[in-house]
Short mmCIF file of C-alpha atoms and ligand atoms in Angstrom, two decimals:
data_model
loop_
_atom_site.label_atom_id
_atom_site.label_comp_id
_atom_site.label_asym_id
_atom_site.label_seq_id
_atom_site.Cartn_x
_atom_site.Cartn_y
_atom_site.Cartn_z
CA MET A 210 30.50 -4.88 -32.20
CA SER A 211 27.93 -2.46 -31.02
CA SER A 212 26.95 -2.89 -27.33
CA GLU A 213 23.81 -2.41 -25.32
CA LEU A 214 25.67 -2.70 -21.97
CA PHE A 215 25.94 0.28 -19.50
CA SER A 216 29.51 1.00 -19.77
CA ALA A 217 31.97 3.79 -20.27
CA ARG A 218 31.97 2.93 -24.10
CA THR A 219 28.10 3.41 -24.21
CA ALA A 220 27.96 6.74 -22.44
CA ASP A 221 26.88 8.56 -25.38
CA HIS A 222 24.47 5.84 -26.44
CA TYR A 223 23.11 5.74 -22.92
CA VAL A 224 22.29 9.62 -22.85
CA SER A 225 20.60 9.50 -26.20
CA THR A 226 18.57 6.34 -25.44
CA MET A 227 17.33 7.67 -22.17
CA THR A 228 16.55 11.09 -23.61
CA GLN A 229 14.23 9.33 -26.17
CA GLY A 230 12.54 7.59 -23.40
CA ILE A 231 11.90 10.76 -21.51
CA ASP A 232 10.76 12.63 -24.67
CA VAL A 233 8.02 9.89 -24.98
CA LEU A 234 6.95 10.20 -21.34
CA ALA A 235 7.06 14.09 -21.28
CA ARG A 236 4.99 14.00 -24.51
CA ARG A 237 2.52 11.59 -22.91
CA LEU A 238 2.24 13.61 -19.66
CA ALA A 239 1.34 16.71 -21.72
CA ALA A 240 -1.42 14.77 -23.59
CA VAL A 241 -2.92 12.50 -20.84
CA ASP A 242 -6.40 13.77 -20.05
CA THR A 243 -8.11 10.73 -18.84
CA PRO A 244 -6.91 8.20 -16.39
CA THR A 245 -6.98 5.33 -18.85
CA SER A 246 -8.36 4.25 -22.04
CA GLY A 247 -11.10 2.14 -20.85
CA ARG A 248 -10.25 -0.73 -23.12
CA THR A 249 -11.16 -4.23 -21.87
CA PRO A 250 -8.64 -7.12 -21.40
CA ALA A 251 -10.00 -8.71 -24.58
CA GLU A 252 -9.26 -5.70 -26.49
CA VAL A 253 -5.78 -5.15 -25.04
CA GLU A 254 -4.44 -8.78 -24.98
CA PRO A 255 -4.10 -9.14 -28.95
CA LEU A 256 -2.22 -5.86 -29.15
CA VAL A 257 0.44 -7.44 -26.74
CA ARG A 258 0.25 -11.02 -27.90
CA GLY A 259 0.84 -9.92 -31.58
CA VAL A 260 4.31 -8.96 -30.75
CA ASP A 261 6.90 -11.58 -32.00
CA LEU A 262 9.56 -11.54 -29.22
CA ASP A 263 11.72 -13.25 -31.50
CA ALA A 264 11.87 -10.59 -34.22
CA PRO A 265 13.66 -7.77 -32.34
CA LEU A 266 13.28 -4.31 -33.68
CA LEU A 267 16.83 -3.52 -33.28
CA ASP A 268 15.99 0.22 -32.88
CA VAL A 269 15.19 2.21 -29.92
CA GLY A 270 12.65 4.73 -31.65
CA SER A 271 10.71 1.67 -33.17
CA ALA A 272 10.67 -0.19 -29.69
CA LEU A 273 9.33 2.90 -28.09
CA GLU A 274 6.70 3.44 -30.79
CA GLU A 275 5.51 -0.19 -30.11
CA LEU A 276 5.69 0.46 -26.50
CA GLU A 277 3.20 3.22 -26.69
CA ARG A 278 0.85 0.95 -28.22
CA VAL A 279 1.22 -2.22 -26.02
CA TYR A 280 1.44 -0.33 -22.73
CA LEU A 281 1.27 3.52 -22.63
CA ASP A 282 -1.88 3.76 -24.64
CA ASP A 283 -3.76 1.62 -21.91
CA ALA A 284 -1.71 2.50 -18.91
CA VAL A 285 -3.58 3.68 -15.76
CA TRP A 286 -2.32 7.33 -14.84
CA PHE A 287 -2.44 7.95 -11.33
CA HIS A 288 -1.92 11.56 -11.54
CA ASP A 289 -5.10 12.21 -13.43
CA PRO A 290 -7.67 13.74 -11.20
CA GLY A 291 -10.26 11.31 -12.75
CA TYR A 292 -8.41 8.54 -10.89
CA ALA A 293 -9.77 7.75 -7.36
CA ALA A 294 -9.65 3.89 -7.31
CA HIS A 295 -7.19 2.23 -5.17
CA LEU A 296 -4.07 3.20 -3.01
CA ASN A 297 -1.88 4.42 -5.73
CA CYS A 298 -0.26 7.77 -5.60
CA PRO A 299 1.11 10.08 -8.18
CA VAL A 300 4.76 10.09 -7.81
CA VAL A 301 7.11 12.96 -7.16
CA VAL A 302 9.82 13.90 -9.60
CA PRO A 303 12.96 13.50 -7.31
CA ALA A 304 11.85 9.99 -6.76
CA LEU A 305 11.87 9.44 -10.55
CA LEU A 306 15.33 10.97 -10.72
CA ALA A 307 16.42 8.49 -8.16
CA GLU A 308 14.91 5.60 -10.09
CA LEU A 309 17.44 6.53 -12.82
CA PHE A 310 20.34 5.75 -10.33
CA VAL A 311 18.67 2.84 -8.69
CA SER A 312 18.48 0.85 -11.99
CA SER A 313 21.62 2.14 -13.59
CA VAL A 314 24.14 1.71 -10.79
CA ASN A 315 22.14 -1.59 -9.87
CA SER A 316 23.34 -1.67 -6.38
CA SER A 317 22.09 -4.77 -4.53
CA LEU A 318 21.32 -4.08 -0.79
CA ASP A 319 21.92 -7.69 0.45
CA THR A 320 25.62 -7.08 1.14
CA TRP A 321 27.97 -4.33 1.76
CA ASP A 322 30.16 -5.54 -1.06
CA GLN A 323 27.39 -5.17 -3.47
CA SER A 324 26.16 -1.74 -2.32
CA GLY A 325 28.66 0.28 -0.56
CA GLY A 326 27.35 3.59 0.50
CA ALA A 327 23.77 2.50 -0.27
CA THR A 328 23.69 0.44 2.72
CA PHE A 329 24.01 3.45 4.89
CA VAL A 330 21.50 5.48 2.97
CA GLU A 331 18.95 2.71 3.67
CA ARG A 332 19.96 2.60 7.28
CA HIS A 333 19.92 6.38 7.74
CA LEU A 334 16.34 6.40 6.30
CA VAL A 335 15.13 3.48 8.49
CA ASP A 336 16.42 5.27 11.49
CA TRP A 337 14.62 8.52 10.28
CA THR A 338 11.39 6.55 9.96
CA ALA A 339 11.76 4.91 13.28
CA GLU A 340 12.50 8.12 14.93
CA ARG A 341 9.49 9.81 13.50
CA LEU A 342 7.35 6.84 14.70
CA GLY A 343 8.98 7.28 18.04
CA LEU A 344 10.10 3.63 18.36
CA GLY A 345 12.83 4.61 20.72
CA PRO A 346 16.73 4.17 20.48
CA ASP A 347 16.99 0.48 19.92
CA ALA A 348 14.70 0.51 16.77
CA ASP A 349 15.83 -0.90 13.56
CA GLY A 350 14.15 -2.07 10.25
CA VAL A 351 14.59 -2.96 6.62
CA PHE A 352 13.17 -1.77 3.22
CA THR A 353 10.84 -4.31 1.66
CA SER A 354 8.93 -4.68 -1.65
CA GLY A 355 5.68 -3.61 -0.07
CA GLY A 356 3.17 -3.84 2.81
CA THR A 357 2.52 -7.42 2.27
CA GLN A 358 6.14 -8.30 2.72
CA SER A 359 6.47 -6.14 5.65
CA ASN A 360 3.43 -7.47 7.36
CA LEU A 361 4.86 -11.04 6.72
CA GLN A 362 8.23 -10.26 7.94
CA ALA A 363 6.74 -8.51 11.23
CA LEU A 364 4.66 -11.54 11.94
CA LEU A 365 7.60 -13.86 11.34
CA MET A 366 9.57 -11.94 13.84
CA ALA A 367 6.54 -12.10 16.31
CA ARG A 368 6.45 -15.86 15.83
CA GLY A 369 10.14 -16.16 16.67
CA GLN A 370 9.73 -14.12 19.69
CA THR A 371 6.71 -16.13 20.90
CA PHE A 372 8.75 -19.34 20.60
CA LEU A 373 11.20 -17.67 23.16
CA THR A 374 8.84 -15.93 25.45
CA GLY A 375 5.22 -17.45 25.04
CA ASP A 376 3.88 -20.46 26.85
CA VAL A 377 5.63 -22.90 24.64
CA ASP A 378 6.32 -26.51 26.31
CA PRO A 379 10.08 -27.27 25.56
CA GLY A 380 9.09 -30.77 24.85
CA GLU A 381 6.41 -29.75 22.37
CA THR A 382 7.23 -30.11 18.62
CA PHE A 383 7.55 -26.96 16.40
CA ALA A 384 4.43 -28.13 14.53
CA ALA A 385 2.37 -28.69 17.91
CA ALA A 386 3.41 -25.46 19.16
CA LEU A 387 2.50 -23.49 16.03
CA SER A 388 -0.96 -25.06 16.03
CA ARG A 389 -1.65 -23.16 19.03
CA PHE A 390 -0.35 -19.90 17.91
CA ARG A 391 -3.04 -17.16 17.28
CA ILE A 392 -2.93 -13.66 15.63
CA PHE A 393 -5.49 -11.33 16.57
CA ALA A 394 -6.88 -8.69 14.15
CA SER A 395 -10.14 -6.98 13.22
CA ASP A 396 -12.19 -7.87 10.17
CA GLU A 397 -10.98 -4.58 8.46
CA SER A 398 -7.33 -5.71 8.60
CA HIS A 399 -5.58 -6.26 5.49
CA PHE A 400 -5.84 -9.71 3.76
CA SER A 401 -2.16 -10.05 3.92
CA VAL A 402 -2.37 -10.89 7.55
CA ARG A 403 -4.30 -13.96 6.82
CA LYS A 404 -1.87 -14.77 4.03
CA SER A 405 0.99 -14.31 6.38
CA ALA A 406 -0.66 -16.67 8.82
CA THR A 407 -0.69 -19.37 6.12
CA LEU A 408 2.81 -18.84 4.98
CA LEU A 409 4.01 -18.83 8.70
CA GLY A 410 2.51 -22.43 8.93
CA LEU A 411 -0.39 -21.26 11.34
CA GLY A 412 -3.20 -21.55 8.96
CA GLN A 413 -6.00 -19.15 8.19
CA GLY A 414 -7.83 -20.40 11.14
CA ALA A 415 -5.13 -18.90 13.33
CA VAL A 416 -6.33 -15.41 12.81
CA THR A 417 -9.00 -14.58 15.48
CA THR A 418 -11.17 -11.80 14.51
CA VAL A 419 -11.77 -9.14 17.11
CA PRO A 420 -14.75 -7.06 17.10
CA THR A 421 -14.84 -3.43 16.10
CA ASP A 422 -16.66 -0.48 17.44
CA GLU A 423 -19.42 1.59 15.64
CA ARG A 424 -16.48 3.49 13.74
CA ARG A 425 -15.01 0.03 12.64
CA ARG A 426 -11.98 0.38 14.91
CA LEU A 427 -10.69 -2.60 16.74
CA ASP A 428 -12.18 -2.57 20.16
CA PRO A 429 -9.49 -2.90 22.86
CA GLU A 430 -11.94 -4.14 25.36
CA ALA A 431 -13.02 -6.98 23.10
CA LEU A 432 -9.26 -7.54 22.47
CA ASP A 433 -8.76 -8.10 26.12
CA VAL A 434 -11.42 -10.54 26.46
CA SER A 435 -10.38 -12.43 23.33
CA LEU A 436 -6.71 -12.68 24.45
CA GLY A 437 -7.92 -13.90 27.86
CA ASN A 438 -10.15 -16.50 26.36
CA ALA A 439 -7.36 -17.62 24.11
CA ARG A 440 -4.89 -18.23 27.00
CA ALA A 441 -7.70 -20.15 29.04
CA GLN A 442 -8.13 -22.65 26.02
CA GLY A 443 -4.33 -23.25 26.01
CA LEU A 444 -3.81 -21.12 22.97
CA VAL A 445 -0.78 -19.04 22.55
CA PRO A 446 -1.39 -15.22 21.35
CA MET A 447 1.46 -14.65 18.96
CA ALA A 448 0.58 -11.08 17.66
CA VAL A 449 -2.04 -8.33 17.77
CA VAL A 450 -2.27 -6.63 14.51
CA ALA A 451 -3.63 -3.00 14.75
CA THR A 452 -4.32 -0.91 11.44
CA ALA A 453 -3.19 2.67 11.01
CA GLY A 454 -5.35 3.23 8.07
CA THR A 455 -7.65 0.55 6.94
CA THR A 456 -7.59 -0.17 3.30
CA ASP A 457 -11.38 0.54 2.75
CA PHE A 458 -12.44 3.07 5.52
CA GLY A 459 -8.96 4.55 6.29
CA VAL A 460 -9.75 3.92 10.04
CA VAL A 461 -6.95 3.98 12.57
CA ASP A 462 -7.41 1.57 15.46
CA PRO A 463 -7.08 2.99 18.95
CA LEU A 464 -3.33 2.31 19.16
CA ARG A 465 -2.58 3.41 22.61
CA GLU A 466 -5.37 1.58 24.25
CA ILE A 467 -4.50 -1.56 22.11
CA ALA A 468 -0.81 -1.15 23.09
CA ASP A 469 -1.88 -1.08 26.83
CA VAL A 470 -3.76 -4.44 26.26
CA CYS A 471 -0.85 -5.97 24.45
CA ARG A 472 1.59 -4.98 27.20
CA ARG A 473 -0.64 -6.55 29.92
CA HIS A 474 -0.86 -9.76 28.01
CA GLY A 475 2.62 -9.79 27.00
CA VAL A 476 1.71 -9.99 23.20
CA TRP A 477 3.62 -8.59 20.27
CA LEU A 478 1.91 -5.49 18.81
CA HIS A 479 2.33 -5.15 15.07
CA VAL A 480 0.85 -1.74 13.55
CA ASP A 481 0.08 -2.01 9.86
CA GLY A 482 0.54 1.55 8.82
CA ALA A 483 0.82 0.73 5.17
CA TYR A 484 -1.54 3.36 4.35
CA GLY A 485 -1.50 5.71 7.35
CA GLY A 486 2.27 5.74 7.97
CA GLY A 487 2.73 8.60 5.83
CA LEU A 488 1.29 10.67 8.63
CA ILE A 489 4.77 10.93 10.11
CA THR A 490 5.29 13.69 7.67
CA SER A 491 1.98 15.42 8.36
CA LEU A 492 1.85 18.90 9.61
CA ARG A 493 -1.71 18.67 10.61
CA TYR A 494 -2.82 15.17 11.06
CA ARG A 495 0.32 13.45 12.77
CA HIS A 496 -1.94 13.06 15.91
CA LEU A 497 -3.91 10.31 14.06
CA LEU A 498 -0.89 8.18 14.52
CA ASP A 499 -0.69 8.83 18.51
CA GLY A 500 0.18 5.60 20.25
CA ILE A 501 1.91 4.08 17.32
CA GLU A 502 5.25 4.61 19.26
CA HIS A 503 4.34 1.74 21.58
CA ALA A 504 4.43 -0.87 18.58
CA ASP A 505 6.68 -3.69 18.42
CA SER A 506 6.69 -3.46 14.86
CA VAL A 507 5.23 -1.19 12.09
CA THR A 508 4.64 -1.44 8.45
CA VAL A 509 5.09 1.87 6.40
CA ASP A 510 4.36 1.99 2.59
CA TYR A 511 6.42 4.78 1.09
CA HIS A 512 4.63 3.81 -2.23
CA LYS A 513 1.35 4.80 -0.87
CA THR A 514 1.54 8.06 1.20
CA PHE A 515 4.99 9.37 0.45
CA PHE A 516 4.28 9.67 -3.28
CA GLN A 517 7.05 7.16 -4.09
CA PRO A 518 7.03 4.91 -7.26
CA VAL A 519 6.40 1.10 -6.59
CA SER A 520 8.13 -0.43 -4.82
CA ALA A 521 9.12 1.01 -1.68
CA SER A 522 8.05 0.01 1.86
CA ALA A 523 9.76 -0.69 5.35
CA VAL A 524 9.17 -2.85 8.34
CA LEU A 525 10.44 -1.28 11.43
CA VAL A 526 11.03 -2.80 14.88
CA ARG A 527 11.20 -1.52 18.39
CA HIS A 528 14.07 -3.94 19.22
CA ALA A 529 16.86 -4.45 16.64
CA ASP A 530 17.70 -7.95 17.94
CA THR A 531 14.32 -9.27 16.77
CA LEU A 532 15.30 -8.95 13.21
CA ARG A 533 17.65 -12.01 13.85
CA HIS A 534 14.70 -14.25 13.10
CA VAL A 535 15.36 -13.72 9.50
CA THR A 536 19.13 -14.01 9.72
CA TYR A 537 20.73 -16.95 7.98
CA HIS A 538 24.32 -17.21 7.07
CA ALA A 539 25.68 -18.38 3.58
CA ASP A 540 29.39 -18.91 3.24
CA TYR A 541 29.33 -17.49 -0.14
CA LEU A 542 27.48 -14.23 0.65
CA ASN A 543 27.37 -13.24 4.42
CA PRO A 544 29.48 -15.67 6.74
CA ARG A 545 29.02 -15.30 10.25
CA ALA A 546 32.50 -14.03 10.93
CA ALA A 547 32.16 -11.18 8.17
CA ASN A 548 31.46 -8.43 10.54
CA LEU A 549 30.26 -6.17 7.71
CA PRO A 550 27.03 -4.20 7.58
CA ASN A 551 25.07 -6.65 5.50
CA GLN A 552 21.54 -5.89 4.97
CA VAL A 553 20.55 -9.33 3.91
CA ASP A 554 21.01 -10.19 7.60
CA LYS A 555 17.74 -8.20 8.20
CA SER A 556 15.64 -9.00 5.22
CA LEU A 557 13.55 -11.80 3.76
CA GLN A 558 15.03 -11.03 0.23
CA THR A 559 18.42 -11.61 -0.98
CA THR A 560 19.25 -9.44 -4.08
CA ARG A 561 17.33 -6.33 -3.23
CA ARG A 562 16.72 -3.00 -5.12
CA PHE A 563 17.95 0.10 -3.65
CA ASP A 564 14.36 1.63 -3.31
CA ALA A 565 15.47 3.71 -0.36
CA LEU A 566 17.21 6.29 -2.72
CA LYS A 567 13.89 7.52 -3.90
CA LEU A 568 12.80 8.41 -0.53
CA TRP A 569 16.42 9.98 -0.08
CA LEU A 570 16.20 12.25 -2.93
CA THR A 571 12.63 13.12 -2.05
CA LEU A 572 13.67 14.38 1.31
CA ARG A 573 16.85 16.03 0.26
CA VAL A 574 15.04 17.87 -2.75
CA MET A 575 11.59 18.67 -1.25
CA GLY A 576 11.90 17.97 2.54
CA ALA A 577 9.35 15.94 4.68
CA ASP A 578 7.21 18.96 5.22
CA GLN A 579 6.30 19.14 1.65
CA VAL A 580 5.60 15.55 1.50
CA GLY A 581 3.31 16.03 4.52
CA GLU A 582 1.49 19.11 2.85
CA HIS A 583 0.80 16.85 -0.08
CA LEU A 584 -0.67 14.28 2.21
CA ASP A 585 -2.54 16.67 4.30
CA ALA A 586 -4.03 18.14 1.03
CA THR A 587 -5.56 14.66 0.25
CA LEU A 588 -7.12 14.34 3.88
CA ASP A 589 -8.58 17.72 3.33
CA LEU A 590 -10.14 16.86 0.13
CA ALA A 591 -11.63 13.85 1.58
CA ARG A 592 -13.35 16.14 4.18
CA ALA A 593 -14.56 18.36 1.48
CA ALA A 594 -15.94 15.40 -0.70
CA HIS A 595 -17.69 14.14 2.44
CA ALA A 596 -19.55 17.41 2.91
CA MET A 597 -20.62 17.25 -0.65
CA LEU A 598 -21.86 13.67 -0.22
CA ASP A 599 -23.58 14.38 2.99
CA ALA A 600 -25.70 17.04 1.18
CA ASP A 601 -26.54 14.89 -1.84
CA PRO A 602 -30.08 13.28 -1.79
CA GLU A 603 -29.15 10.60 -4.32
CA LEU A 604 -25.54 9.43 -3.02
CA GLU A 605 -25.12 7.89 0.38
CA VAL A 606 -21.81 8.01 2.20
CA ALA A 607 -21.05 5.29 4.71
CA ALA A 608 -18.71 7.17 7.18
CA GLU A 609 -16.85 10.21 7.77
CA PRO A 610 -13.35 9.92 6.47
CA VAL A 611 -10.50 9.57 8.70
CA LEU A 612 -7.65 9.37 6.16
CA SER A 613 -8.66 9.87 2.47
CA THR A 614 -11.12 7.28 1.43
CA LEU A 615 -14.74 7.55 1.12
CA VAL A 616 -17.13 4.75 0.81
CA LEU A 617 -20.29 5.75 -0.99
CA ARG A 618 -23.07 4.49 -3.19
CA TYR A 619 -25.88 5.68 -5.50
CA ARG A 620 -28.99 5.10 -3.75
CA PRO A 621 -31.82 7.65 -4.20
CA GLN A 622 -34.92 7.53 -2.12
CA GLY A 623 -37.06 4.45 -3.22
CA VAL A 624 -34.15 2.39 -4.29
CA SER A 625 -34.01 -0.92 -2.32
CA GLU A 626 -30.72 -2.20 -0.97
CA ALA A 627 -30.87 -5.25 -3.39
CA LEU A 628 -31.25 -2.88 -6.40
CA ALA A 629 -28.45 -0.52 -5.17
CA ASP A 630 -26.22 -3.65 -4.77
CA ASP A 631 -26.86 -4.30 -8.37
CA VAL A 632 -26.46 -0.84 -9.77
CA ASN A 633 -23.44 0.36 -8.02
CA PRO A 634 -20.81 -2.18 -9.26
CA ARG A 635 -22.30 -1.47 -12.75
CA ILE A 636 -21.72 2.23 -12.23
CA ARG A 637 -18.01 1.43 -11.43
CA THR A 638 -17.61 -0.55 -14.68
CA ALA A 639 -19.39 1.79 -16.88
CA LEU A 640 -17.16 4.61 -15.56
CA ALA A 641 -14.01 2.54 -16.05
CA ARG A 642 -15.20 1.79 -19.62
CA SER A 643 -15.44 5.40 -20.35
CA GLY A 644 -11.95 5.77 -19.47
CA ARG A 645 -12.87 9.03 -17.84
CA PHE A 646 -13.18 8.14 -14.08
CA MET A 647 -11.82 5.41 -12.06
CA VAL A 648 -13.56 4.46 -8.73
CA ALA A 649 -13.03 1.48 -6.55
CA GLY A 650 -15.69 -0.98 -5.23
CA THR A 651 -16.14 -2.78 -1.92
CA VAL A 652 -18.58 -4.71 0.15
CA ALA A 653 -19.38 -3.03 3.64
CA ASP A 654 -21.87 -4.78 5.95
CA GLY A 655 -22.84 -7.18 3.43
CA ARG A 656 -23.67 -4.37 0.81
CA ARG A 657 -21.94 -3.20 -2.32
CA TRP A 658 -20.44 0.27 -2.27
CA LEU A 659 -18.17 2.43 -4.27
CA LYS A 660 -14.95 3.97 -2.78
CA LEU A 661 -12.97 6.92 -3.75
CA THR A 662 -9.34 6.91 -2.52
CA LEU A 663 -8.03 10.26 -2.82
CA LEU A 664 -4.10 10.13 -3.08
CA ASN A 665 -3.66 12.96 -5.53
CA PRO A 666 -2.76 16.49 -3.76
CA GLU A 667 -3.51 18.19 -7.05
CA THR A 668 -7.11 16.86 -7.33
CA THR A 669 -9.64 19.57 -6.35
CA SER A 670 -13.05 19.64 -5.03
CA ALA A 671 -14.35 20.47 -8.52
CA ASP A 672 -12.60 17.40 -9.72
CA VAL A 673 -14.40 15.30 -7.04
CA ALA A 674 -17.74 16.87 -7.91
CA ARG A 675 -17.17 15.70 -11.44
CA ILE A 676 -16.62 12.16 -10.36
CA LEU A 677 -19.84 12.41 -8.28
CA ASP A 678 -21.68 13.95 -11.20
CA ALA A 679 -20.64 11.00 -13.22
CA VAL A 680 -21.78 8.34 -10.56
CA ARG A 681 -25.10 10.09 -10.39
CA ASP A 682 -25.68 10.28 -13.88
CA LYS A 683 -24.61 6.84 -14.83
CA GLY A 684 -26.87 5.52 -11.95
CA ARG A 685 -29.91 7.37 -13.14
CA GLU A 686 -29.22 6.00 -16.70
CA LEU A 687 -28.90 2.38 -15.33
CA LEU A 688 -32.13 2.90 -13.28
CA ASP A 689 -34.01 4.24 -16.30
CA ASP A 690 -32.71 1.27 -18.39
CA LEU A 691 -33.94 -1.03 -15.77
CA HIS A 692 -37.40 0.57 -15.64
CA ALA A 693 -37.83 0.46 -19.35
CA TYR A 694 -36.78 -3.23 -19.45
CA GLU A 695 -39.37 -3.96 -16.74
CA GLU A 696 -42.12 -2.06 -18.65
CA ALA A 697 -41.37 -3.99 -21.89
CA GLY A 698 -41.54 -7.33 -19.94
CA ARG A 699 -45.06 -6.43 -18.73
C1 PLP B 827 -1.99 -1.57 0.64
C2 PLP B 827 -1.97 -2.27 2.03
C3 PLP B 827 -1.25 -3.52 2.47
C4 PLP B 827 -0.44 -4.22 1.33
O1 PLP B 827 0.60 -3.35 0.96
P1 PLP B 827 1.35 -3.55 -0.42
O2 PLP B 827 2.31 -2.64 -0.58
O3 PLP B 827 0.22 -3.53 -1.52
O4 PLP B 827 1.87 -5.06 -0.60
C5 PLP B 827 -1.33 -3.89 3.74
N1 PLP B 827 -1.98 -3.28 4.64
C6 PLP B 827 -2.62 -2.25 4.37
C7 PLP B 827 -3.66 -1.54 5.46
C8 PLP B 827 -2.78 -1.71 3.12
O5 PLP B 827 -3.52 -0.47 2.75
#
């Protein structure tokens, strides 16, 4: 019987199969010249749904041909300079090489007896990250599937600590105490904070919005007042979430000042560095993270600013023992008496990918400095793009970049706010439909804006200029259409 199992018997088959896949990808890579096809969901769905999953092709070549039609033709390519939408990065080759090992060996990072050396590769990288963050000698952490999970776990640990150290009445039920717990975050914080509050049994109302300053940074003085007010009302501050790189504006909250306030109030400080965390490798912008070393927990997304494939993230903690709030023992897996380095004791997940290996090979092949140079290039590019926007009479830019995002809109003189709100989302849709440029959209101060997220170190100012040209051209075209339509209606 022929076998598709990865085993000694299939070693030759493995090599030829993987080589076919690499050939397909390499051909694609050479051919891709737009970030996507621009096809709509209605156009793509039938291509996929038309495949009869009960009629196997029994041949890799045919399956790969089909894969090109159902997936690659309409995939979104983050390495194309026309892509500037969400927080997706092009990936580095050493990390892709690691993926081969991650999936083929298929280690599972829950217990030592399923992962062997992998456990210490992950631990070494956790320590490396914590050290660069400056979290101190007692720090620890664990890899997660992404910033959402990292934030959830951090807040779970904050909840556990608050039960121990907060103003919880020993006679109070768990539910009654929880109903008094509050999380403090700015409006600019990631929505996973609110989702976590719900998952942790606090409810969405448990997130108190702290005002921001004119640069959209969480205001430490307002935080101080908010925390004081909460206590006065008999509420229990459970955590403050500061953001190091907000998703829209890339803003870094004043971490040192916020840490001071948290220390005075005895509240857990979580820093969501899903976006900005990559700055620990930066050669020229590392100072933007100053103060992060005072956090009780930190989220870092390697799959955003370390140029790693999805998924790769970590949650780091100042005190290793706070991870015990996710420790549960199962007789079959990690019995209390095991005395083995079982990563499941620190994680929300059980079976878990060896994502750490991607960062490992990246650091071993390229080194952290080269990762940092890549990231710095994107911050430089954002500054260059801001200068272009600032000088452009038809385009408006909302703020100077801090990391590598720009919030902008098409709004030439004489165009009302309402008309700009109407036109800008249409510009975004039209560009995506063309397949040539992808930008994001957002709402800021109640108005509709476009957003460029620049995470490609190879994108040049000329590439950004082309995107801006396309925005302007499409904006003019839409306004002309609108005028013609109004004329016709008169
Ligand atoms: C992207 C992001 C998240 C969510 O991370 P995922 O990896 O997408 O789950 C959380 N916080 C911030 C600030 C982010 O930018």
